[in-house]
Amino acid sequence: MSDEILINKTPYETRAAVMRDGVLQEILIERTDRNLLVGNIYKGKVVRVLPGMEAAFVDIGLERAAFLHVNDIHTVRNSLELEKQVLPDEDEGGTNDEKPVIAPPKADITAILHQGQEVVVQVIKDPLGTKGARLTTQISIPSCYLVYLAESDVIGVSIRIEQEEERTRLKEHLTQYQAELGGAYIARTAAEGVDPWVLRADMQFLSRLWDNVSDRIKQSKAGDLIYGNFPLELRILRDYVGRGIQQIRVDAAEPFEKMRGFAEDFLPETLDNLQLYKGSRPIFDLYNIEEEIEKALSNHVSLKSGGYIIIEQTEAMTTIDVNTGAYVGHRNLEETIFKTNLEAAGAIAHQVRLRNLGGMIIIDFIDMTNPEHQQSVLDELQSHLAMDNARTTISAVTSLGLVEMTRKRTRESLEHILCEKCPTCQGKGYIKTKESICYEIFREVVREAKQYPNISGILILAAADVIEQLLDEEAHHLAELQTFTKLNIKLQAEALYNVEQFDIILL
């Protein structure tokens, strides 16, 4: 397999395309006026404590107060007993394997937080829709190979490093250097096979960085940003190192030099992989990436067999429906269904990653009666999701033939970044017919005529299509309305009105 990353940098946004054998696998977008908040550290102030929800709302200087659940509170050892737990989780913020447990689930949040209290917090989930950011008080800072954990002394290794010999080696080196440097560290997946001196350099970097953060915490006030995450181009180097990326091409000199400097300091082995793209064609045109992004915004995904899947996103969940379409198979219906579902499983895993779908995902595969076929489809889905860096869980096929899947969400989906609600339908996905709007207008005219019996006429302002409907298909009803109300009814088309908009002016 040939893996590479293409980075397109402009003054207003940075985009990174992760490619595998020429096929777009993942698209990351960061806009200068809309930076992602995950990983940022703030000094916040508690504005409200809700014992019933076991949570608090914290003002961190954003438009909307952020959410802090009791389970995300790392309490001081002398106030609540701390234990250790294994968290098999690796996302963009780093790897968490063995980590100080946060407050026990039964902890009373009112015993930990009170209104007006200042607290240092880190964003673990960006604001989305009407929901504010989600916070934790367990501060962690990732580097190339490690994650630094504040106010802890734990040494851990990513659960994705499976060889026990390598896990032991990493723990021994980290424990040895911890005695000198202090702090708590988790070895990320990229640390596998890394030389001890490189790990030590990474620990020194994180230790110096945390000292700087600690000083800023002391000097800051509530609402201040204490530490901001790396820009996208540096996160690419940090997060994708060791994942088989053969080449990283950048189309602008500034981010290229920034990445070279970062690589020289922390990732010298990646220097040969960096390349400044100087071609005449836009870098994303090399693999028709712009076209693939447009396709990823459609709810319809065609399968090579002739089948297709439909993807619908809502605030509560994402639903994916599989259909055979034009594919009728060569033998029998059961085989046709099985092959369509098998192909759809791979396509779904690809689309979930490409679109960065998160939260609850319900997949409605075509009904299969053969248990072996059901398991084969689940295995196919699982095998393709193994390449996804986000944590996913998949349920067995339910009695209704559905597969429930969850995927950890740490940033907005592609649709939320690139799109907004339709101004006409407001996100409903449909609008009223012109006929329905005409009849609403008729009812409103009758209402106004009865309420104001002394008026002589009415002016109807509406979209051009609605006015055309009134003068054409509804002309006889409009004439009947004039006779019934004894009013002179005038029509005026408004270019800026959508189909559902209209106004009644009394004359």
Short mmCIF file of C-alpha atoms in Angstrom, two decimals:
data_model
loop_
_atom_site.label_atom_id
_atom_site.label_comp_id
_atom_site.label_asym_id
_atom_site.label_seq_id
_atom_site.Cartn_x
_atom_site.Cartn_y
_atom_site.Cartn_z
CA MET A 1 0.00 0.00 0.00
CA SER A 2 1.14 3.54 -0.78
CA ASP A 3 0.05 6.11 1.80
CA GLU A 4 0.62 9.84 1.49
CA ILE A 5 -0.79 13.10 2.80
CA LEU A 6 -1.43 16.18 0.68
CA ILE A 7 -1.64 19.53 2.47
CA ASN A 8 -3.29 22.56 0.85
CA LYS A 9 -2.59 25.84 2.67
CA THR A 10 -4.29 29.20 2.03
CA PRO A 11 -4.56 32.33 4.20
CA TYR A 12 -8.06 31.32 5.28
CA GLU A 13 -7.85 27.54 5.72
CA THR A 14 -5.62 24.48 5.85
CA ARG A 15 -6.77 21.18 4.35
CA ALA A 16 -5.08 17.80 4.60
CA ALA A 17 -6.05 14.77 2.52
CA VAL A 18 -4.97 11.33 3.70
CA MET A 19 -4.58 9.05 0.68
CA ARG A 20 -4.17 5.30 0.34
CA ASP A 21 -3.26 3.93 -3.09
CA GLY A 22 -4.64 7.11 -4.65
CA VAL A 23 -8.00 6.90 -2.84
CA LEU A 24 -9.09 9.62 -0.40
CA GLN A 25 -9.44 8.12 3.08
CA GLU A 26 -9.76 11.15 5.31
CA ILE A 27 -10.06 14.91 4.92
CA LEU A 28 -9.10 17.31 7.71
CA ILE A 29 -10.01 21.00 7.52
CA GLU A 30 -8.97 23.84 9.79
CA ARG A 31 -10.14 27.39 9.13
CA THR A 32 -8.32 30.39 10.53
CA ASP A 33 -11.48 31.97 11.93
CA ARG A 34 -12.89 28.69 13.23
CA ASN A 35 -10.12 26.73 14.89
CA LEU A 36 -10.98 23.49 16.62
CA LEU A 37 -10.88 23.68 20.40
CA VAL A 38 -10.10 20.06 21.32
CA GLY A 39 -6.87 20.00 23.34
CA ASN A 40 -7.04 23.67 24.36
CA ILE A 41 -6.49 24.40 28.05
CA TYR A 42 -8.41 27.23 29.73
CA LYS A 43 -8.81 28.73 33.15
CA GLY A 44 -12.58 28.65 33.60
CA LYS A 45 -15.13 29.76 36.16
CA VAL A 46 -18.02 27.56 37.30
CA VAL A 47 -21.26 29.39 36.49
CA ARG A 48 -23.73 26.69 37.47
CA VAL A 49 -23.68 23.35 39.29
CA LEU A 50 -26.47 20.85 38.51
CA PRO A 51 -26.50 17.98 41.06
CA GLY A 52 -29.33 16.23 39.21
CA MET A 53 -27.21 15.99 36.07
CA GLU A 54 -24.01 15.37 38.05
CA ALA A 55 -22.47 18.17 36.00
CA ALA A 56 -21.47 21.80 35.97
CA PHE A 57 -21.38 24.54 33.35
CA VAL A 58 -18.08 26.40 33.10
CA ASP A 59 -17.40 29.77 31.45
CA ILE A 60 -14.16 29.49 29.46
CA GLY A 61 -14.62 32.67 27.47
CA LEU A 62 -16.63 31.16 24.63
CA GLU A 63 -20.08 32.18 23.41
CA ARG A 64 -21.69 29.23 25.20
CA ALA A 65 -20.77 27.82 28.63
CA ALA A 66 -18.97 24.47 28.43
CA PHE A 67 -20.14 21.20 30.02
CA LEU A 68 -18.16 19.41 32.75
CA HIS A 69 -19.49 16.04 33.98
CA VAL A 70 -18.48 14.66 37.36
CA ASN A 71 -16.85 11.66 35.65
CA ASP A 72 -14.50 14.07 33.86
CA ILE A 73 -13.24 15.66 37.06
CA HIS A 74 -9.77 14.65 38.20
CA THR A 75 -10.02 15.26 41.92
CA VAL A 76 -7.24 16.05 44.34
CA ARG A 77 -6.02 12.94 46.15
CA ASN A 78 -6.79 14.24 49.62
CA SER A 79 -10.42 14.99 48.75
CA LEU A 80 -11.45 11.89 46.83
CA GLU A 81 -9.74 8.50 46.60
CA LEU A 82 -8.04 7.96 43.23
CA GLU A 83 -7.71 4.59 41.58
CA LYS A 84 -6.32 3.40 38.27
CA GLN A 85 -8.28 2.21 35.32
CA VAL A 86 -7.49 1.15 31.77
CA LEU A 87 -8.93 3.35 29.07
CA PRO A 88 -8.43 1.68 25.67
CA ASP A 89 -8.81 4.88 23.74
CA GLU A 90 -6.68 6.74 21.26
CA ASP A 91 -7.98 9.82 19.52
CA GLU A 92 -6.48 12.95 18.08
CA GLY A 93 -5.59 14.26 21.49
CA GLY A 94 -3.34 11.32 22.19
CA THR A 95 -3.41 7.86 23.69
CA ASN A 96 -4.95 6.98 27.02
CA ASP A 97 -4.22 3.54 28.36
CA GLU A 98 -3.58 3.52 32.06
CA LYS A 99 -4.64 6.82 33.47
CA PRO A 100 -5.63 8.15 36.90
CA VAL A 101 -9.28 7.55 37.27
CA ILE A 102 -11.38 10.59 37.39
CA ALA A 103 -13.92 11.13 40.15
CA PRO A 104 -15.86 7.97 41.05
CA PRO A 105 -19.30 7.83 39.40
CA LYS A 106 -21.07 8.25 42.75
CA ALA A 107 -19.10 11.35 43.73
CA ASP A 108 -21.18 14.35 44.79
CA ILE A 109 -20.32 17.15 42.41
CA THR A 110 -21.41 19.78 44.95
CA ALA A 111 -18.61 18.52 47.21
CA ILE A 112 -16.09 19.19 44.45
CA LEU A 113 -17.30 22.33 42.65
CA HIS A 114 -19.25 25.43 43.59
CA GLN A 115 -20.50 28.44 41.66
CA GLY A 116 -17.79 31.05 41.09
CA GLN A 117 -14.95 28.57 41.56
CA GLU A 118 -12.01 28.86 39.16
CA VAL A 119 -10.87 25.60 37.59
CA VAL A 120 -8.31 24.63 34.96
CA VAL A 121 -9.98 22.60 32.22
CA GLN A 122 -9.23 21.08 28.83
CA VAL A 123 -11.63 20.72 25.90
CA ILE A 124 -12.25 17.08 24.95
CA LYS A 125 -15.14 17.69 22.53
CA ASP A 126 -15.80 20.71 20.33
CA PRO A 127 -19.11 22.63 20.50
CA LEU A 128 -21.60 21.07 18.11
CA GLY A 129 -24.98 22.51 17.15
CA THR A 130 -26.67 23.76 20.31
CA LYS A 131 -24.29 21.89 22.60
CA GLY A 132 -21.35 23.62 24.22
CA ALA A 133 -17.85 22.19 24.44
CA ARG A 134 -17.23 19.25 26.78
CA LEU A 135 -14.46 19.58 29.33
CA THR A 136 -12.20 17.55 31.58
CA THR A 137 -9.98 18.60 34.46
CA GLN A 138 -7.55 15.75 33.69
CA ILE A 139 -5.08 17.78 31.67
CA SER A 140 -3.08 15.90 29.03
CA ILE A 141 -0.67 17.20 26.40
CA PRO A 142 0.36 14.97 23.49
CA SER A 143 3.69 15.00 21.69
CA CYS A 144 5.02 12.86 18.88
CA TYR A 145 5.38 9.68 20.91
CA LEU A 146 3.97 10.40 24.36
CA VAL A 147 1.11 12.00 26.23
CA TYR A 148 1.89 14.01 29.37
CA LEU A 149 -0.64 13.73 32.20
CA ALA A 150 -0.76 16.58 34.69
CA GLU A 151 -1.08 15.97 38.44
CA SER A 152 -0.34 12.26 38.14
CA ASP A 153 2.55 9.81 38.35
CA VAL A 154 1.27 7.02 36.11
CA ILE A 155 3.31 5.34 33.37
CA GLY A 156 1.26 3.62 30.66
CA VAL A 157 1.38 2.26 27.13
CA SER A 158 -1.17 2.50 24.34
CA ILE A 159 -3.36 -0.57 24.15
CA ARG A 160 -2.70 -0.60 20.39
CA ILE A 161 0.86 -1.73 21.11
CA GLU A 162 0.07 -5.40 21.55
CA GLN A 163 3.45 -7.14 21.93
CA GLU A 164 4.06 -7.64 25.63
CA GLU A 165 7.84 -7.45 25.19
CA GLU A 166 7.57 -4.01 23.58
CA ARG A 167 5.09 -2.80 26.21
CA THR A 168 7.48 -3.86 28.96
CA ARG A 169 10.43 -2.17 27.21
CA LEU A 170 8.58 1.12 26.90
CA LYS A 171 7.39 1.07 30.51
CA GLU A 172 10.90 0.39 31.77
CA HIS A 173 12.42 3.29 29.83
CA LEU A 174 9.63 5.70 30.77
CA THR A 175 9.87 4.71 34.45
CA GLN A 176 13.65 5.19 34.37
CA TYR A 177 13.42 8.70 32.88
CA GLN A 178 10.44 9.60 35.09
CA ALA A 179 12.70 9.40 38.14
CA GLU A 180 14.77 12.21 36.63
CA LEU A 181 12.12 14.34 34.92
CA GLY A 182 8.99 13.65 36.98
CA GLY A 183 5.48 13.76 35.55
CA ALA A 184 3.24 11.04 34.15
CA TYR A 185 3.48 9.69 30.61
CA ILE A 186 1.58 7.42 28.25
CA ALA A 187 3.41 5.92 25.27
CA ARG A 188 1.43 6.53 22.06
CA THR A 189 1.17 3.99 19.26
CA ALA A 190 3.91 5.83 17.35
CA ALA A 191 6.35 5.05 20.21
CA GLU A 192 6.55 1.39 19.20
CA GLY A 193 10.17 0.55 18.37
CA VAL A 194 11.42 4.07 19.10
CA ASP A 195 14.94 4.39 20.54
CA PRO A 196 15.21 5.24 24.27
CA TRP A 197 17.03 8.52 23.63
CA VAL A 198 14.16 9.69 21.41
CA LEU A 199 11.66 8.90 24.19
CA ARG A 200 13.81 10.82 26.66
CA ALA A 201 13.94 13.83 24.32
CA ASP A 202 10.17 13.70 23.99
CA MET A 203 9.78 13.56 27.77
CA GLN A 204 12.07 16.57 28.14
CA PHE A 205 10.04 18.47 25.55
CA LEU A 206 6.77 17.70 27.36
CA SER A 207 8.27 18.50 30.74
CA ARG A 208 9.46 21.92 29.51
CA LEU A 209 6.10 22.52 27.85
CA TRP A 210 4.22 21.69 31.05
CA ASP A 211 6.47 24.02 33.08
CA ASN A 212 5.50 26.79 30.66
CA VAL A 213 1.81 25.90 30.95
CA SER A 214 2.05 25.83 34.76
CA ASP A 215 3.52 29.34 34.79
CA ARG A 216 0.72 30.61 32.55
CA ILE A 217 -1.90 29.01 34.80
CA LYS A 218 -0.58 31.04 37.75
CA GLN A 219 -0.64 34.28 35.76
CA SER A 220 -3.96 33.83 33.97
CA LYS A 221 -7.48 34.86 34.94
CA ALA A 222 -10.83 33.14 34.37
CA GLY A 223 -11.69 32.88 30.68
CA ASP A 224 -8.07 32.95 29.49
CA LEU A 225 -6.68 30.46 26.98
CA ILE A 226 -3.63 28.92 28.61
CA TYR A 227 -2.48 26.49 25.93
CA GLY A 228 -3.61 26.11 22.33
CA ASN A 229 -3.29 23.00 20.24
CA PHE A 230 -0.80 22.79 17.36
CA PRO A 231 -1.96 23.98 13.91
CA LEU A 232 -3.19 21.26 11.58
CA GLU A 233 0.05 20.88 9.60
CA LEU A 234 2.03 20.13 12.78
CA ARG A 235 -0.67 17.83 14.15
CA ILE A 236 -0.36 15.87 10.91
CA LEU A 237 3.32 15.26 11.66
CA ARG A 238 2.63 14.49 15.31
CA ASP A 239 -0.33 12.16 14.82
CA TYR A 240 0.46 10.33 11.59
CA VAL A 241 4.10 9.51 12.19
CA GLY A 242 4.67 5.77 12.37
CA ARG A 243 1.48 4.98 10.47
CA GLY A 244 3.07 3.98 7.19
CA ILE A 245 2.92 7.42 5.55
CA GLN A 246 5.54 7.42 2.79
CA GLN A 247 5.20 11.05 1.71
CA ILE A 248 3.76 14.36 2.90
CA ARG A 249 3.42 17.00 0.18
CA VAL A 250 2.73 20.66 1.04
CA ASP A 251 1.80 23.31 -1.52
CA ALA A 252 2.99 26.40 0.40
CA ALA A 253 6.46 27.39 1.61
CA GLU A 254 5.46 28.75 5.03
CA PRO A 255 3.84 25.59 6.45
CA PHE A 256 6.52 23.47 4.73
CA GLU A 257 9.32 25.33 6.55
CA LYS A 258 7.36 25.17 9.80
CA MET A 259 6.97 21.41 9.39
CA ARG A 260 10.65 20.99 8.52
CA GLY A 261 11.66 22.85 11.66
CA PHE A 262 9.31 20.76 13.77
CA ALA A 263 10.59 17.57 12.16
CA GLU A 264 14.23 18.56 12.68
CA ASP A 265 13.57 19.09 16.39
CA PHE A 266 11.35 16.11 17.12
CA LEU A 267 10.97 13.82 14.08
CA PRO A 268 14.24 13.81 12.12
CA GLU A 269 13.36 10.46 10.56
CA THR A 270 10.43 12.09 8.72
CA LEU A 271 12.48 14.81 6.99
CA ASP A 272 12.95 12.73 3.85
CA ASN A 273 9.18 12.25 3.63
CA LEU A 274 8.45 15.99 3.46
CA GLN A 275 8.18 17.58 0.03
CA LEU A 276 7.30 21.10 -1.12
CA TYR A 277 4.89 20.74 -4.03
CA LYS A 278 5.68 23.17 -6.87
CA GLY A 279 3.47 21.78 -9.62
CA SER A 280 1.33 24.01 -11.83
CA ARG A 281 -1.87 22.10 -11.02
CA PRO A 282 -3.58 22.61 -7.64
CA ILE A 283 -2.32 19.88 -5.34
CA PHE A 284 -5.80 18.45 -4.69
CA ASP A 285 -6.32 18.03 -8.44
CA LEU A 286 -3.68 15.28 -8.49
CA TYR A 287 -6.25 12.79 -7.24
CA ASN A 288 -9.53 14.62 -7.99
CA ILE A 289 -9.91 15.31 -4.28
CA GLU A 290 -12.26 18.27 -4.78
CA GLU A 291 -14.66 15.97 -6.62
CA GLU A 292 -14.43 13.36 -3.87
CA ILE A 293 -15.24 15.98 -1.23
CA GLU A 294 -18.34 16.99 -3.18
CA LYS A 295 -19.41 13.35 -3.35
CA ALA A 296 -18.92 13.03 0.41
CA LEU A 297 -21.53 15.76 0.94
CA SER A 298 -24.19 13.77 -0.91
CA ASN A 299 -26.45 11.41 1.00
CA HIS A 300 -26.30 8.91 -1.88
CA VAL A 301 -23.28 6.61 -2.31
CA SER A 302 -23.22 4.25 -5.29
CA LEU A 303 -21.74 0.76 -5.01
CA LYS A 304 -19.84 -0.90 -7.85
CA SER A 305 -22.37 -3.76 -7.94
CA GLY A 306 -25.23 -1.38 -8.73
CA GLY A 307 -26.49 -1.13 -5.17
CA TYR A 308 -26.27 2.03 -3.08
CA ILE A 309 -26.34 3.38 0.46
CA ILE A 310 -28.19 6.41 1.82
CA ILE A 311 -26.60 8.38 4.67
CA GLU A 312 -28.74 10.78 6.73
CA GLN A 313 -27.27 12.90 9.55
CA THR A 314 -29.32 14.35 12.39
CA GLU A 315 -28.26 15.90 15.68
CA ALA A 316 -29.29 12.72 17.53
CA MET A 317 -27.76 10.07 15.25
CA THR A 318 -26.72 9.06 11.76
CA THR A 319 -28.71 6.47 9.82
CA ILE A 320 -27.34 4.43 6.92
CA ASP A 321 -29.67 2.45 4.66
CA VAL A 322 -28.40 -0.23 2.25
CA ASN A 323 -30.29 -0.99 -0.98
CA THR A 324 -29.70 -3.45 -3.85
CA GLY A 325 -30.66 -0.92 -6.49
CA ALA A 326 -30.03 -2.25 -10.00
CA TYR A 327 -28.06 -5.26 -8.74
CA VAL A 328 -30.12 -8.45 -9.20
CA GLY A 329 -27.34 -11.03 -8.89
CA HIS A 330 -26.69 -14.16 -10.93
CA ARG A 331 -28.04 -16.94 -8.71
CA ASN A 332 -30.59 -16.19 -6.04
CA LEU A 333 -31.94 -13.37 -3.94
CA GLU A 334 -30.09 -14.41 -0.76
CA GLU A 335 -26.74 -14.31 -2.56
CA THR A 336 -27.57 -10.94 -4.11
CA ILE A 337 -28.42 -9.50 -0.70
CA PHE A 338 -25.29 -10.97 0.89
CA LYS A 339 -22.94 -9.60 -1.78
CA THR A 340 -24.58 -6.16 -1.64
CA ASN A 341 -24.30 -6.04 2.16
CA LEU A 342 -20.69 -7.23 2.02
CA GLU A 343 -19.73 -4.48 -0.42
CA ALA A 344 -21.75 -1.94 1.56
CA ALA A 345 -19.88 -2.81 4.78
CA GLY A 346 -16.57 -1.68 3.26
CA ALA A 347 -18.15 1.41 1.73
CA ILE A 348 -19.80 2.36 5.04
CA ALA A 349 -16.51 2.11 6.96
CA HIS A 350 -14.85 4.30 4.33
CA GLN A 351 -17.63 6.90 4.37
CA VAL A 352 -17.78 7.02 8.17
CA ARG A 353 -14.10 7.94 8.29
CA LEU A 354 -14.18 10.25 5.27
CA ARG A 355 -17.21 12.18 6.53
CA ASN A 356 -15.98 11.96 10.15
CA LEU A 357 -19.34 10.70 11.36
CA GLY A 358 -19.55 10.34 15.13
CA GLY A 359 -21.89 9.39 17.94
CA MET A 360 -24.65 6.85 17.36
CA ILE A 361 -24.79 5.31 13.87
CA ILE A 362 -27.63 2.95 12.89
CA ILE A 363 -27.01 0.75 9.84
CA ASP A 364 -29.97 -0.88 8.12
CA PHE A 365 -28.45 -3.67 6.06
CA ILE A 366 -30.75 -5.58 3.72
CA ASP A 367 -32.38 -8.38 5.74
CA MET A 368 -30.34 -11.60 5.84
CA THR A 369 -31.75 -14.89 7.15
CA ASN A 370 -28.44 -16.77 7.12
CA PRO A 371 -26.55 -16.26 10.44
CA GLU A 372 -23.23 -16.95 8.71
CA HIS A 373 -23.92 -14.18 6.22
CA GLN A 374 -24.78 -11.80 9.07
CA GLN A 375 -21.50 -12.56 10.84
CA SER A 376 -19.49 -12.25 7.63
CA VAL A 377 -20.92 -8.78 7.00
CA LEU A 378 -20.13 -7.70 10.59
CA ASP A 379 -16.58 -9.09 10.24
CA GLU A 380 -16.15 -7.17 6.98
CA LEU A 381 -17.32 -3.95 8.64
CA GLN A 382 -15.01 -4.52 11.61
CA SER A 383 -11.97 -5.27 9.44
CA HIS A 384 -12.38 -2.03 7.48
CA LEU A 385 -12.94 -0.01 10.66
CA ALA A 386 -9.66 -1.35 12.06
CA MET A 387 -7.89 1.28 9.91
CA ASP A 388 -9.88 4.06 11.62
CA ASN A 389 -8.06 5.97 14.37
CA ALA A 390 -11.30 6.83 16.17
CA ARG A 391 -12.64 4.30 18.67
CA THR A 392 -15.67 2.40 17.37
CA THR A 393 -17.99 -0.24 18.81
CA ILE A 394 -20.33 -2.46 16.82
CA SER A 395 -23.32 -4.45 18.07
CA ALA A 396 -24.66 -7.71 16.71
CA VAL A 397 -27.57 -7.61 14.28
CA THR A 398 -30.73 -6.75 16.23
CA SER A 399 -34.09 -8.48 15.93
CA LEU A 400 -35.11 -5.70 13.55
CA GLY A 401 -32.12 -6.37 11.30
CA LEU A 402 -30.24 -3.24 12.39
CA VAL A 403 -26.60 -2.83 13.39
CA GLU A 404 -25.87 -0.27 16.09
CA MET A 405 -22.48 1.38 15.95
CA THR A 406 -20.85 4.14 17.96
CA ARG A 407 -17.80 6.16 16.93
CA LYS A 408 -15.95 8.58 19.18
CA ARG A 409 -16.57 12.15 18.06
CA THR A 410 -13.81 14.68 18.72
CA ARG A 411 -14.44 17.19 15.93
CA GLU A 412 -17.22 18.28 13.60
CA SER A 413 -18.29 16.13 10.69
CA LEU A 414 -17.40 17.17 7.15
CA GLU A 415 -21.01 18.22 6.57
CA HIS A 416 -21.03 20.49 9.63
CA ILE A 417 -17.77 22.14 8.56
CA LEU A 418 -18.67 22.77 4.93
CA CYS A 419 -22.45 23.18 5.01
CA GLU A 420 -25.19 25.11 6.75
CA LYS A 421 -28.94 24.68 7.00
CA CYS A 422 -30.88 25.34 3.83
CA PRO A 423 -32.39 28.85 4.22
CA THR A 424 -35.56 27.68 2.49
CA CYS A 425 -36.39 24.49 4.38
CA GLN A 426 -34.29 25.22 7.52
CA GLY A 427 -32.80 21.76 7.46
CA LYS A 428 -36.08 19.84 7.18
CA GLY A 429 -35.19 18.54 3.75
CA TYR A 430 -38.52 19.53 2.23
CA ILE A 431 -40.76 22.57 1.69
CA LYS A 432 -44.50 23.03 1.30
CA THR A 433 -45.92 22.82 -2.20
CA LYS A 434 -46.89 25.98 -4.06
CA GLU A 435 -50.49 24.73 -3.92
CA SER A 436 -50.35 24.54 -0.10
CA ILE A 437 -48.94 28.07 0.12
CA CYS A 438 -51.72 29.39 -2.16
CA TYR A 439 -54.36 27.90 0.12
CA GLU A 440 -52.63 29.38 3.19
CA ILE A 441 -52.79 32.77 1.47
CA PHE A 442 -56.51 32.31 0.74
CA ARG A 443 -57.21 31.49 4.39
CA GLU A 444 -55.22 34.50 5.55
CA VAL A 445 -57.09 36.81 3.13
CA VAL A 446 -60.45 35.58 4.47
CA ARG A 447 -59.22 36.08 8.05
CA GLU A 448 -58.10 39.67 7.35
CA ALA A 449 -61.31 40.49 5.47
CA LYS A 450 -63.42 39.41 8.43
CA GLN A 451 -61.23 41.17 10.98
CA TYR A 452 -61.08 44.45 9.02
CA PRO A 453 -64.43 44.84 7.19
CA ASN A 454 -63.76 48.45 6.12
CA ILE A 455 -60.71 47.76 3.93
CA SER A 456 -61.10 48.10 0.15
CA GLY A 457 -58.35 45.82 -1.05
CA ILE A 458 -55.43 43.53 -0.27
CA LEU A 459 -51.90 43.27 -1.71
CA ILE A 460 -50.34 39.80 -1.66
CA LEU A 461 -46.53 39.69 -1.64
CA ALA A 462 -45.10 36.25 -2.44
CA ALA A 463 -42.38 34.39 -4.33
CA ALA A 464 -42.57 34.55 -8.13
CA ASP A 465 -43.42 30.83 -8.39
CA VAL A 466 -46.34 31.26 -5.98
CA ILE A 467 -47.65 34.34 -7.84
CA GLU A 468 -47.47 32.34 -11.08
CA GLN A 469 -49.44 29.52 -9.42
CA LEU A 470 -52.11 32.02 -8.29
CA LEU A 471 -52.46 33.45 -11.80
CA ASP A 472 -52.48 30.08 -13.51
CA GLU A 473 -53.71 26.91 -11.79
CA GLU A 474 -55.40 28.77 -8.91
CA ALA A 475 -56.85 31.62 -11.00
CA HIS A 476 -60.44 30.42 -10.68
CA HIS A 477 -60.08 30.05 -6.89
CA LEU A 478 -58.58 33.54 -6.72
CA ALA A 479 -61.58 34.93 -8.65
CA GLU A 480 -63.97 33.14 -6.29
CA LEU A 481 -62.08 34.63 -3.33
CA GLN A 482 -62.46 38.16 -4.70
CA THR A 483 -66.19 37.62 -5.15
CA PHE A 484 -66.56 36.15 -1.66
CA THR A 485 -64.60 38.91 0.15
CA LYS A 486 -65.70 41.76 -2.15
CA LEU A 487 -62.08 42.95 -2.13
CA ASN A 488 -59.76 44.12 -4.88
CA ILE A 489 -56.88 41.63 -4.62
CA LYS A 490 -53.51 42.65 -6.09
CA LEU A 491 -50.47 40.40 -6.53
CA GLN A 492 -46.78 41.31 -6.40
CA ALA A 493 -43.83 38.95 -6.90
CA GLU A 494 -40.88 39.40 -4.52
CA ALA A 495 -37.54 38.17 -5.85
CA LEU A 496 -36.03 37.65 -2.38
CA TYR A 497 -38.92 35.60 -0.97
CA ASN A 498 -38.61 31.83 -0.78
CA VAL A 499 -41.60 29.67 -1.70
CA GLU A 500 -42.96 29.52 1.85
CA GLN A 501 -42.79 33.28 2.45
CA PHE A 502 -45.71 35.64 1.87
CA ASP A 503 -47.16 38.85 3.32
CA ILE A 504 -50.68 40.32 3.24
CA ILE A 505 -50.85 44.14 2.99
CA LEU A 506 -54.17 45.87 3.78
CA LEU A 507 -55.19 48.64 1.37
#
